[in-house]
Amino acid sequence: MVIMKLKILKDLISKINSNFEGCYVVGGILRDLFLFNEFKDDIVDIDIIIKKLDFKKLKKIITDFKLPFIILDKENKIYRTVIKNEKSQINIDFSSYTDLEEDIKRRDFTINCLILELKYFIKFLQKNDKKIVFKNIIDKLNSIDDIKQKILRPITKQIFVDDPLRILRAARFACYGFKIEKSIDKLVVKHKDLLKNVSAERITEELKKIFNSESYEIFEWLDKNKVIDVLFPEIAEVKKKGKNTQFRKFYFHKEGLWQHIKLTYNSLEYIIKNLKKFYPKHIKDIKKAIENKIYLLKYVCIFHDIAKPYVVLKHKGRVRFFHHEVKSAEIAHNILQRMKFSNEDTKVITEVIRNHMRLGSLHANKEFLTERAYLRLFRDTEKFLYYLLIFCLADRMSYEVIPIKERKKYFKNFYDIKDFLKFENLILQKHDEYLKKSDLPKLVNGYEVMEILKIKEGPLVGKILNFIRELQLLGKVNTKKEAIEAAKEYIKTLNI
């Protein structure tokens, strides 16, 4: 275990234990010691409760170790410090209590109610012996039995009133194999709207953990209990407007557009579990690219067709959704901004959505594709090509539930999934060649272009440089002189 090797952790909590009375470790870290041989995540959370916690004394101890001191909740006296190294991150939260029994009852699920005196946790870290924990653990609510049986049981009926985010925590524990007790469903349905009062940052962080796990069944559970509708009102509209009825067939799938979206999610998880089957020669590169980022693909699945109800029309007797990918990307961008996503994650999700029809178009015209078309694809999708390939395959696999005769009727450019996968692997092969050529040194830079062509700094310079680079990668120019001549000819065609 990485945390065993961190001397600063042992020294810090030893100092805490010697300066305060009534110190206990509680909750998740103890649960995980019963579940796993070692901690599963790169980020480890340690919760310590202290009787009569002195704010100033705690702050001084932590800052003396040159560690950050973060106030999470001033009113309820909840504080945090973080220990980081190149391999892991340890979040240590400190909170105050007056009555140990009452503190336990305020927690969420029985599996998180184990407590251990801090002195025994320190011995455990020093000796790396879990028997110390098991021998001295305090179990007031039969938590160990629920952990062993993997049952998720609420402590009180107020569980979601006290903190609505616990609804998503329940979903996350279900992703880890816990069976949700039936009483929880009723409480979720009753209190789901309280999630509207939870900060976007907290919801986003919890969903990230869920979506990074194998979670299709849990996604269905969240959907069945209308939690998805509360989190994403836009999806509630998709369900309503994209539904098939006896009077109107909106979408190709029997249950409508939302069924397609959920099947895409399910297909995505199948692909990720079987990457070697689908992309045998590129599995290492793909795994590295999407490591800890699978949640991005899940959001692409959920939002990729979100605009279809707003752009639908009948064209030449067929239902069409012209430019839905552009509108869907715009709606997704607004949702992700509301959820406080990073700019980097937002860009990957929205760009995959914006380009998700592109591979289908290229595949339909694969016999006529030039090397330049492939180069432009790689240039445009440089930061998200692997995401795009995986998602587009999942998108197409979702239609496999529709009988072939119907698919041929619905889709002008109907094609077999095997043929599409073969095309995707060809793209990966050509991408390998592109990466090798990309190491070639540039023939000219922006300053040279401006000086030789007598143009000012601006977008035109970048356009010319991209044109030259494209010719270089295609093997049509190989020297600076050839590049300059090509640039001179190119600028004539721009009618400037």
CSV table of N, CA, C and O in Angstrom, one decimal, residues 154-245:
chain,number,residue,atom,x,y,z
A,154,PRO,N,-29.5,2.1,4.6
A,154,PRO,CA,-29.5,3.4,5.3
A,154,PRO,C,-29.6,3.4,6.8
A,154,PRO,O,-30.2,2.4,7.3
A,155,ILE,N,-29.0,4.4,7.4
A,155,ILE,CA,-29.1,4.4,8.9
A,155,ILE,C,-30.4,5.0,9.4
A,155,ILE,O,-31.1,4.4,10.3
A,156,THR,N,-30.9,6.0,8.7
A,156,THR,CA,-32.2,6.6,9.0
A,156,THR,C,-33.0,7.0,7.8
A,156,THR,O,-32.4,7.0,6.7
A,157,LYS,N,-34.2,7.2,7.9
A,157,LYS,CA,-35.1,7.7,6.8
A,157,LYS,C,-34.7,9.1,6.4
A,157,LYS,O,-35.2,9.6,5.3
A,158,GLN,N,-34.0,9.8,7.2
A,158,GLN,CA,-33.6,11.2,6.9
A,158,GLN,C,-32.3,11.2,6.1
A,158,GLN,O,-31.8,12.3,5.8
A,159,ILE,N,-31.8,10.1,5.7
A,159,ILE,CA,-30.5,10.0,5.0
A,159,ILE,C,-30.3,11.0,3.9
A,159,ILE,O,-29.3,11.7,3.8
A,160,PHE,N,-31.3,11.1,3.0
A,160,PHE,CA,-31.2,12.0,1.8
A,160,PHE,C,-31.6,13.4,2.1
A,160,PHE,O,-31.3,14.4,1.4
A,161,VAL,N,-32.4,13.6,3.2
A,161,VAL,CA,-32.8,15.0,3.6
A,161,VAL,C,-31.5,15.7,4.2
A,161,VAL,O,-31.3,16.8,3.9
A,162,ASP,N,-30.8,14.9,5.0
A,162,ASP,CA,-29.5,15.5,5.6
A,162,ASP,C,-28.5,15.9,4.5
A,162,ASP,O,-27.8,16.9,4.7
A,163,ASP,N,-28.4,15.0,3.5
A,163,ASP,CA,-27.5,15.3,2.4
A,163,ASP,C,-27.9,14.6,1.2
A,163,ASP,O,-27.7,13.4,1.0
A,164,PRO,N,-28.6,15.3,0.2
A,164,PRO,CA,-29.2,14.6,-1.0
A,164,PRO,C,-28.1,14.0,-1.9
A,164,PRO,O,-28.4,13.1,-2.6
A,165,LEU,N,-26.8,14.4,-1.8
A,165,LEU,CA,-25.8,13.8,-2.6
A,165,LEU,C,-25.6,12.3,-2.3
A,165,LEU,O,-25.1,11.6,-3.1
A,166,ARG,N,-26.1,11.9,-1.1
A,166,ARG,CA,-26.0,10.5,-0.8
A,166,ARG,C,-26.8,9.6,-1.8
A,166,ARG,O,-26.5,8.4,-1.8
A,167,ILE,N,-27.7,10.2,-2.5
A,167,ILE,CA,-28.4,9.4,-3.6
A,167,ILE,C,-27.4,8.9,-4.6
A,167,ILE,O,-27.4,7.8,-5.0
A,168,LEU,N,-26.5,9.8,-5.0
A,168,LEU,CA,-25.4,9.4,-5.9
A,168,LEU,C,-24.3,8.6,-5.3
A,168,LEU,O,-23.7,7.7,-5.9
A,169,ARG,N,-24.1,8.8,-4.0
A,169,ARG,CA,-23.2,7.9,-3.3
A,169,ARG,C,-23.7,6.5,-3.3
A,169,ARG,O,-23.0,5.5,-3.4
A,170,ALA,N,-25.0,6.3,-3.1
A,170,ALA,CA,-25.6,5.0,-3.1
A,170,ALA,C,-25.4,4.4,-4.5
A,170,ALA,O,-25.1,3.2,-4.6
A,171,ALA,N,-25.6,5.2,-5.5
A,171,ALA,CA,-25.3,4.6,-6.9
A,171,ALA,C,-23.9,4.2,-7.1
A,171,ALA,O,-23.6,3.2,-7.7
A,172,ARG,N,-23.0,5.0,-6.5
A,172,ARG,CA,-21.5,4.7,-6.6
A,172,ARG,C,-21.2,3.4,-5.9
A,172,ARG,O,-20.5,2.5,-6.4
A,173,PHE,N,-21.8,3.2,-4.7
A,173,PHE,CA,-21.5,1.9,-4.0
A,173,PHE,C,-22.1,0.8,-4.7
A,173,PHE,O,-21.5,-0.3,-4.7
A,174,ALA,N,-23.2,1.0,-5.4
A,174,ALA,CA,-23.8,-0.1,-6.2
A,174,ALA,C,-22.9,-0.5,-7.4
A,174,ALA,O,-22.8,-1.6,-7.7
A,175,CYS,N,-22.1,0.5,-7.9
A,175,CYS,CA,-21.1,0.2,-8.9
A,175,CYS,C,-20.0,-0.7,-8.4
A,175,CYS,O,-19.4,-1.4,-9.2
A,176,TYR,N,-19.8,-0.6,-7.1
A,176,TYR,CA,-18.8,-1.5,-6.5
A,176,TYR,C,-19.3,-2.8,-6.1
A,176,TYR,O,-18.6,-3.6,-5.4
A,177,GLY,N,-20.5,-3.1,-6.4
A,177,GLY,CA,-21.1,-4.4,-6.2
A,177,GLY,C,-22.0,-4.5,-5.0
A,177,GLY,O,-22.5,-5.6,-4.6
A,178,PHE,N,-22.4,-3.4,-4.3
A,178,PHE,CA,-23.3,-3.4,-3.2
A,178,PHE,C,-24.7,-3.5,-3.7
A,178,PHE,O,-25.1,-2.8,-4.7
A,179,LYS,N,-25.5,-4.3,-3.0
A,179,LYS,CA,-27.0,-4.4,-3.4
A,179,LYS,C,-27.7,-3.3,-2.6
A,179,LYS,O,-27.7,-3.3,-1.4
A,180,ILE,N,-28.5,-2.5,-3.3
A,180,ILE,CA,-29.2,-1.4,-2.7
A,180,ILE,C,-30.5,-2.0,-2.1
A,180,ILE,O,-31.3,-2.6,-2.7
A,181,GLU,N,-30.6,-1.8,-0.8
A,181,GLU,CA,-31.8,-2.2,0.0
A,181,GLU,C,-33.1,-1.5,-0.6
A,181,GLU,O,-33.0,-0.4,-1.0
A,182,LYS,N,-34.2,-2.3,-0.7
A,182,LYS,CA,-35.4,-1.8,-1.3
A,182,LYS,C,-35.9,-0.5,-0.7
A,182,LYS,O,-36.5,0.4,-1.4
A,183,SER,N,-35.7,-0.3,0.6
A,183,SER,CA,-36.2,0.9,1.2
A,183,SER,C,-35.6,2.2,0.6
A,183,SER,O,-36.2,3.3,0.6
A,184,ILE,N,-34.4,2.0,0.1
A,184,ILE,CA,-33.6,3.2,-0.5
A,184,ILE,C,-34.4,3.7,-1.7
A,184,ILE,O,-34.4,4.9,-1.9
A,185,ASP,N,-34.9,2.8,-2.5
A,185,ASP,CA,-35.6,3.3,-3.7
A,185,ASP,C,-36.7,4.3,-3.4
A,185,ASP,O,-36.9,5.3,-4.1
A,186,LYS,N,-37.5,3.9,-2.4
A,186,LYS,CA,-38.7,4.8,-2.1
A,186,LYS,C,-38.2,6.1,-1.6
A,186,LYS,O,-38.7,7.2,-1.9
A,187,LEU,N,-37.1,6.1,-0.8
A,187,LEU,CA,-36.5,7.4,-0.3
A,187,LEU,C,-35.9,8.2,-1.4
A,187,LEU,O,-36.0,9.5,-1.4
A,188,VAL,N,-35.3,7.6,-2.4
A,188,VAL,CA,-34.8,8.3,-3.5
A,188,VAL,C,-35.9,9.0,-4.3
A,188,VAL,O,-35.8,10.2,-4.7
A,189,VAL,N,-36.9,8.3,-4.6
A,189,VAL,CA,-38.1,8.8,-5.4
A,189,VAL,C,-38.6,10.0,-4.6
A,189,VAL,O,-39.0,11.1,-5.2
A,190,LYS,N,-38.8,9.9,-3.3
A,190,LYS,CA,-39.4,10.9,-2.5
A,190,LYS,C,-38.5,12.2,-2.4
A,190,LYS,O,-39.0,13.3,-2.4
A,191,HIS,N,-37.2,12.0,-2.3
A,191,HIS,CA,-36.3,13.1,-2.0
A,191,HIS,C,-35.4,13.5,-3.2
A,191,HIS,O,-34.5,14.4,-3.0
A,192,LYS,N,-35.6,12.9,-4.4
A,192,LYS,CA,-34.6,13.2,-5.5
A,192,LYS,C,-34.5,14.7,-5.9
A,192,LYS,O,-33.5,15.2,-6.3
A,193,ASP,N,-35.6,15.4,-5.7
A,193,ASP,CA,-35.6,16.9,-6.1
A,193,ASP,C,-34.7,17.7,-5.2
A,193,ASP,O,-34.3,18.8,-5.6
A,194,LEU,N,-34.3,17.2,-4.1
A,194,LEU,CA,-33.4,17.9,-3.2
A,194,LEU,C,-32.0,18.0,-3.8
A,194,LEU,O,-31.2,18.8,-3.4
A,195,LEU,N,-31.7,17.2,-4.8
A,195,LEU,CA,-30.4,17.3,-5.5
A,195,LEU,C,-30.3,18.6,-6.1
A,195,LEU,O,-29.1,19.0,-6.4
A,196,LYS,N,-31.4,19.3,-6.4
A,196,LYS,CA,-31.3,20.6,-7.0
A,196,LYS,C,-30.6,21.6,-6.1
A,196,LYS,O,-30.1,22.7,-6.6
A,197,ASN,N,-30.5,21.3,-4.8
A,197,ASN,CA,-29.9,22.2,-3.8
A,197,ASN,C,-28.4,21.9,-3.6
A,197,ASN,O,-27.8,22.6,-2.8
A,198,VAL,N,-27.9,20.8,-4.2
A,198,VAL,CA,-26.5,20.4,-4.0
A,198,VAL,C,-25.7,21.2,-5.1
A,198,VAL,O,-26.1,21.4,-6.2
A,199,SER,N,-24.5,21.6,-4.6
A,199,SER,CA,-23.6,22.3,-5.5
A,199,SER,C,-23.2,21.5,-6.8
A,199,SER,O,-23.1,20.2,-6.7
A,200,ALA,N,-23.0,22.2,-7.9
A,200,ALA,CA,-22.7,21.5,-9.1
A,200,ALA,C,-21.4,20.7,-9.0
A,200,ALA,O,-21.2,19.6,-9.5
A,201,GLU,N,-20.4,21.3,-8.3
A,201,GLU,CA,-19.1,20.7,-8.1
A,201,GLU,C,-19.2,19.3,-7.4
A,201,GLU,O,-18.6,18.3,-7.9
A,202,ARG,N,-20.0,19.2,-6.4
A,202,ARG,CA,-20.2,18.0,-5.7
A,202,ARG,C,-20.9,16.9,-6.5
A,202,ARG,O,-20.4,15.7,-6.5
A,203,ILE,N,-21.9,17.3,-7.3
A,203,ILE,CA,-22.6,16.4,-8.1
A,203,ILE,C,-21.7,15.9,-9.2
A,203,ILE,O,-21.6,14.7,-9.5
A,204,THR,N,-20.9,16.8,-9.8
A,204,THR,CA,-20.0,16.4,-10.9
A,204,THR,C,-19.0,15.4,-10.5
A,204,THR,O,-18.6,14.5,-11.2
A,205,GLU,N,-18.4,15.6,-9.3
A,205,GLU,CA,-17.4,14.8,-8.8
A,205,GLU,C,-17.9,13.4,-8.5
A,205,GLU,O,-17.3,12.4,-8.8
A,206,GLU,N,-19.1,13.3,-8.0
A,206,GLU,CA,-19.7,12.0,-7.7
A,206,GLU,C,-20.1,11.2,-9.0
A,206,GLU,O,-19.9,10.0,-9.1
A,207,LEU,N,-20.6,12.0,-10.0
A,207,LEU,CA,-21.0,11.3,-11.2
A,207,LEU,C,-19.7,10.9,-12.0
A,207,LEU,O,-19.7,9.8,-12.6
A,208,LYS,N,-18.6,11.6,-11.8
A,208,LYS,CA,-17.4,11.2,-12.4
A,208,LYS,C,-17.0,9.8,-11.9
A,208,LYS,O,-16.5,8.9,-12.7
A,209,LYS,N,-17.1,9.5,-10.6
A,209,LYS,CA,-16.7,8.2,-10.0
A,209,LYS,C,-17.7,7.2,-10.5
A,209,LYS,O,-17.3,6.0,-10.8
A,210,ILE,N,-19.0,7.5,-10.7
A,210,ILE,CA,-19.9,6.5,-11.2
A,210,ILE,C,-19.6,6.2,-12.6
A,210,ILE,O,-19.5,5.0,-13.0
A,211,PHE,N,-19.5,7.2,-13.5
A,211,PHE,CA,-19.3,7.0,-14.9
A,211,PHE,C,-17.9,6.4,-15.2
A,211,PHE,O,-17.7,5.8,-16.3
A,212,ASN,N,-16.9,6.5,-14.3
A,212,ASN,CA,-15.6,5.9,-14.5
A,212,ASN,C,-15.7,4.4,-14.2
A,212,ASN,O,-14.8,3.7,-14.5
A,213,SER,N,-16.8,4.0,-13.6
A,213,SER,CA,-17.0,2.5,-13.3
A,213,SER,C,-17.9,1.9,-14.3
A,213,SER,O,-18.5,2.6,-15.1
A,214,GLU,N,-18.0,0.6,-14.3
A,214,GLU,CA,-18.9,-0.1,-15.1
A,214,GLU,C,-20.3,0.1,-14.5
A,214,GLU,O,-20.6,-0.3,-13.4
A,215,SER,N,-21.2,0.9,-15.1
A,215,SER,CA,-22.3,1.5,-14.4
A,215,SER,C,-23.6,1.5,-15.2
A,215,SER,O,-24.5,2.2,-14.8
A,216,TYR,N,-23.7,0.7,-16.2
A,216,TYR,CA,-25.0,0.7,-17.0
A,216,TYR,C,-26.2,0.4,-16.2
A,216,TYR,O,-27.2,1.0,-16.2
A,217,GLU,N,-26.1,-0.7,-15.4
A,217,GLU,CA,-27.3,-1.1,-14.5
A,217,GLU,C,-27.6,0.0,-13.5
A,217,GLU,O,-28.8,0.2,-13.3
A,218,ILE,N,-26.6,0.7,-13.0
A,218,ILE,CA,-26.8,1.8,-12.1
A,218,ILE,C,-27.4,3.0,-12.8
A,218,ILE,O,-28.2,3.7,-12.2
A,219,PHE,N,-27.0,3.2,-14.0
A,219,PHE,CA,-27.5,4.3,-14.8
A,219,PHE,C,-29.0,4.0,-15.1
A,219,PHE,O,-29.8,5.0,-15.0
A,220,GLU,N,-29.4,2.8,-15.3
A,220,GLU,CA,-30.8,2.4,-15.4
A,220,GLU,C,-31.5,2.6,-14.1
A,220,GLU,O,-32.7,3.1,-14.1
A,221,TRP,N,-30.9,2.4,-13.0
A,221,TRP,CA,-31.5,2.6,-11.7
A,221,TRP,C,-31.8,4.1,-11.5
A,221,TRP,O,-32.8,4.5,-11.0
A,222,LEU,N,-30.8,4.9,-11.8
A,222,LEU,CA,-30.9,6.3,-11.7
A,222,LEU,C,-32.1,6.8,-12.6
A,222,LEU,O,-32.8,7.7,-12.2
A,223,ASP,N,-32.1,6.2,-13.8
A,223,ASP,CA,-33.2,6.6,-14.7
A,223,ASP,C,-34.6,6.2,-14.2
A,223,ASP,O,-35.5,7.0,-14.3
A,224,LYS,N,-34.7,5.0,-13.8
A,224,LYS,CA,-35.9,4.4,-13.3
A,224,LYS,C,-36.5,5.3,-12.1
A,224,LYS,O,-37.7,5.5,-12.1
A,225,ASN,N,-35.6,5.8,-11.3
A,225,ASN,CA,-36.1,6.6,-10.1
A,225,ASN,C,-36.1,8.1,-10.4
A,225,ASN,O,-36.2,8.9,-9.5
A,226,LYS,N,-36.0,8.5,-11.7
A,226,LYS,CA,-36.1,9.8,-12.2
A,226,LYS,C,-35.0,10.8,-11.7
A,226,LYS,O,-35.1,12.0,-11.7
A,227,VAL,N,-33.9,10.2,-11.2
A,227,VAL,CA,-32.8,11.0,-10.8
A,227,VAL,C,-32.1,11.7,-12.0
A,227,VAL,O,-31.7,12.9,-11.9
A,228,ILE,N,-32.0,11.0,-13.1
A,228,ILE,CA,-31.4,11.6,-14.3
A,228,ILE,C,-32.2,12.8,-14.7
A,228,ILE,O,-31.6,13.8,-15.1
A,229,ASP,N,-33.5,12.8,-14.6
A,229,ASP,CA,-34.3,13.9,-15.0
A,229,ASP,C,-34.0,15.1,-14.2
A,229,ASP,O,-34.1,16.3,-14.6
A,230,VAL,N,-33.8,14.9,-12.9
A,230,VAL,CA,-33.5,16.0,-12.0
A,230,VAL,C,-32.1,16.6,-12.3
A,230,VAL,O,-31.9,17.8,-12.3
A,231,LEU,N,-31.1,15.7,-12.5
A,231,LEU,CA,-29.8,16.2,-12.8
A,231,LEU,C,-29.7,16.9,-14.1
A,231,LEU,O,-29.0,17.9,-14.3
A,232,PHE,N,-30.4,16.4,-15.1
A,232,PHE,CA,-30.3,16.9,-16.5
A,232,PHE,C,-31.8,17.1,-17.0
A,232,PHE,O,-32.3,16.3,-17.7
A,233,PRO,N,-32.4,18.3,-16.7
A,233,PRO,CA,-33.7,18.6,-17.2
A,233,PRO,C,-33.8,18.4,-18.8
A,233,PRO,O,-34.9,18.1,-19.3
A,234,GLU,N,-32.7,18.7,-19.4
A,234,GLU,CA,-32.7,18.6,-20.9
A,234,GLU,C,-33.0,17.1,-21.3
A,234,GLU,O,-33.6,16.9,-22.4
A,235,ILE,N,-32.5,16.2,-20.5
A,235,ILE,CA,-32.8,14.8,-20.9
A,235,ILE,C,-34.3,14.4,-20.7
A,235,ILE,O,-34.8,13.6,-21.4
A,236,ALA,N,-34.9,15.0,-19.7
A,236,ALA,CA,-36.3,14.8,-19.5
A,236,ALA,C,-37.1,15.3,-20.7
A,236,ALA,O,-38.1,14.6,-21.1
A,237,GLU,N,-36.6,16.3,-21.4
A,237,GLU,CA,-37.2,16.8,-22.6
A,237,GLU,C,-37.0,15.8,-23.7
A,237,GLU,O,-37.9,15.6,-24.6
A,238,VAL,N,-35.8,15.2,-23.8
A,238,VAL,CA,-35.5,14.2,-24.8
A,238,VAL,C,-36.4,13.0,-24.7
A,238,VAL,O,-37.0,12.5,-25.7
A,239,LYS,N,-36.6,12.6,-23.4
A,239,LYS,CA,-37.5,11.4,-23.2
A,239,LYS,C,-39.0,11.8,-23.7
A,239,LYS,O,-39.6,10.9,-24.3
A,240,LYS,N,-39.4,13.0,-23.4
A,240,LYS,CA,-40.8,13.4,-23.7
A,240,LYS,C,-41.0,13.6,-25.2
A,240,LYS,O,-41.9,13.0,-25.8
A,241,LYS,N,-40.1,14.3,-25.8
A,241,LYS,CA,-40.2,14.7,-27.2
A,241,LYS,C,-39.7,13.6,-28.2
A,241,LYS,O,-40.1,13.6,-29.3
A,242,GLY,N,-38.8,12.8,-27.7
A,242,GLY,CA,-38.2,11.8,-28.6
A,242,GLY,C,-38.9,10.4,-28.4
A,242,GLY,O,-38.3,9.4,-28.8
A,243,LYS,N,-40.0,10.3,-27.8
A,243,LYS,CA,-40.7,9.1,-27.5
A,243,LYS,C,-41.6,8.6,-28.7
A,243,LYS,O,-42.2,9.5,-29.3
A,244,ASN,N,-41.6,7.4,-28.9
A,244,ASN,CA,-42.5,6.8,-29.9
A,244,ASN,C,-43.9,6.6,-29.3
A,244,ASN,O,-43.9,6.1,-28.2
A,245,THR,N,-44.9,6.9,-30.0
A,245,THR,CA,-46.3,6.7,-29.5
A,245,THR,C,-47.1,5.9,-30.6
A,245,THR,O,-46.6,5.7,-31.7
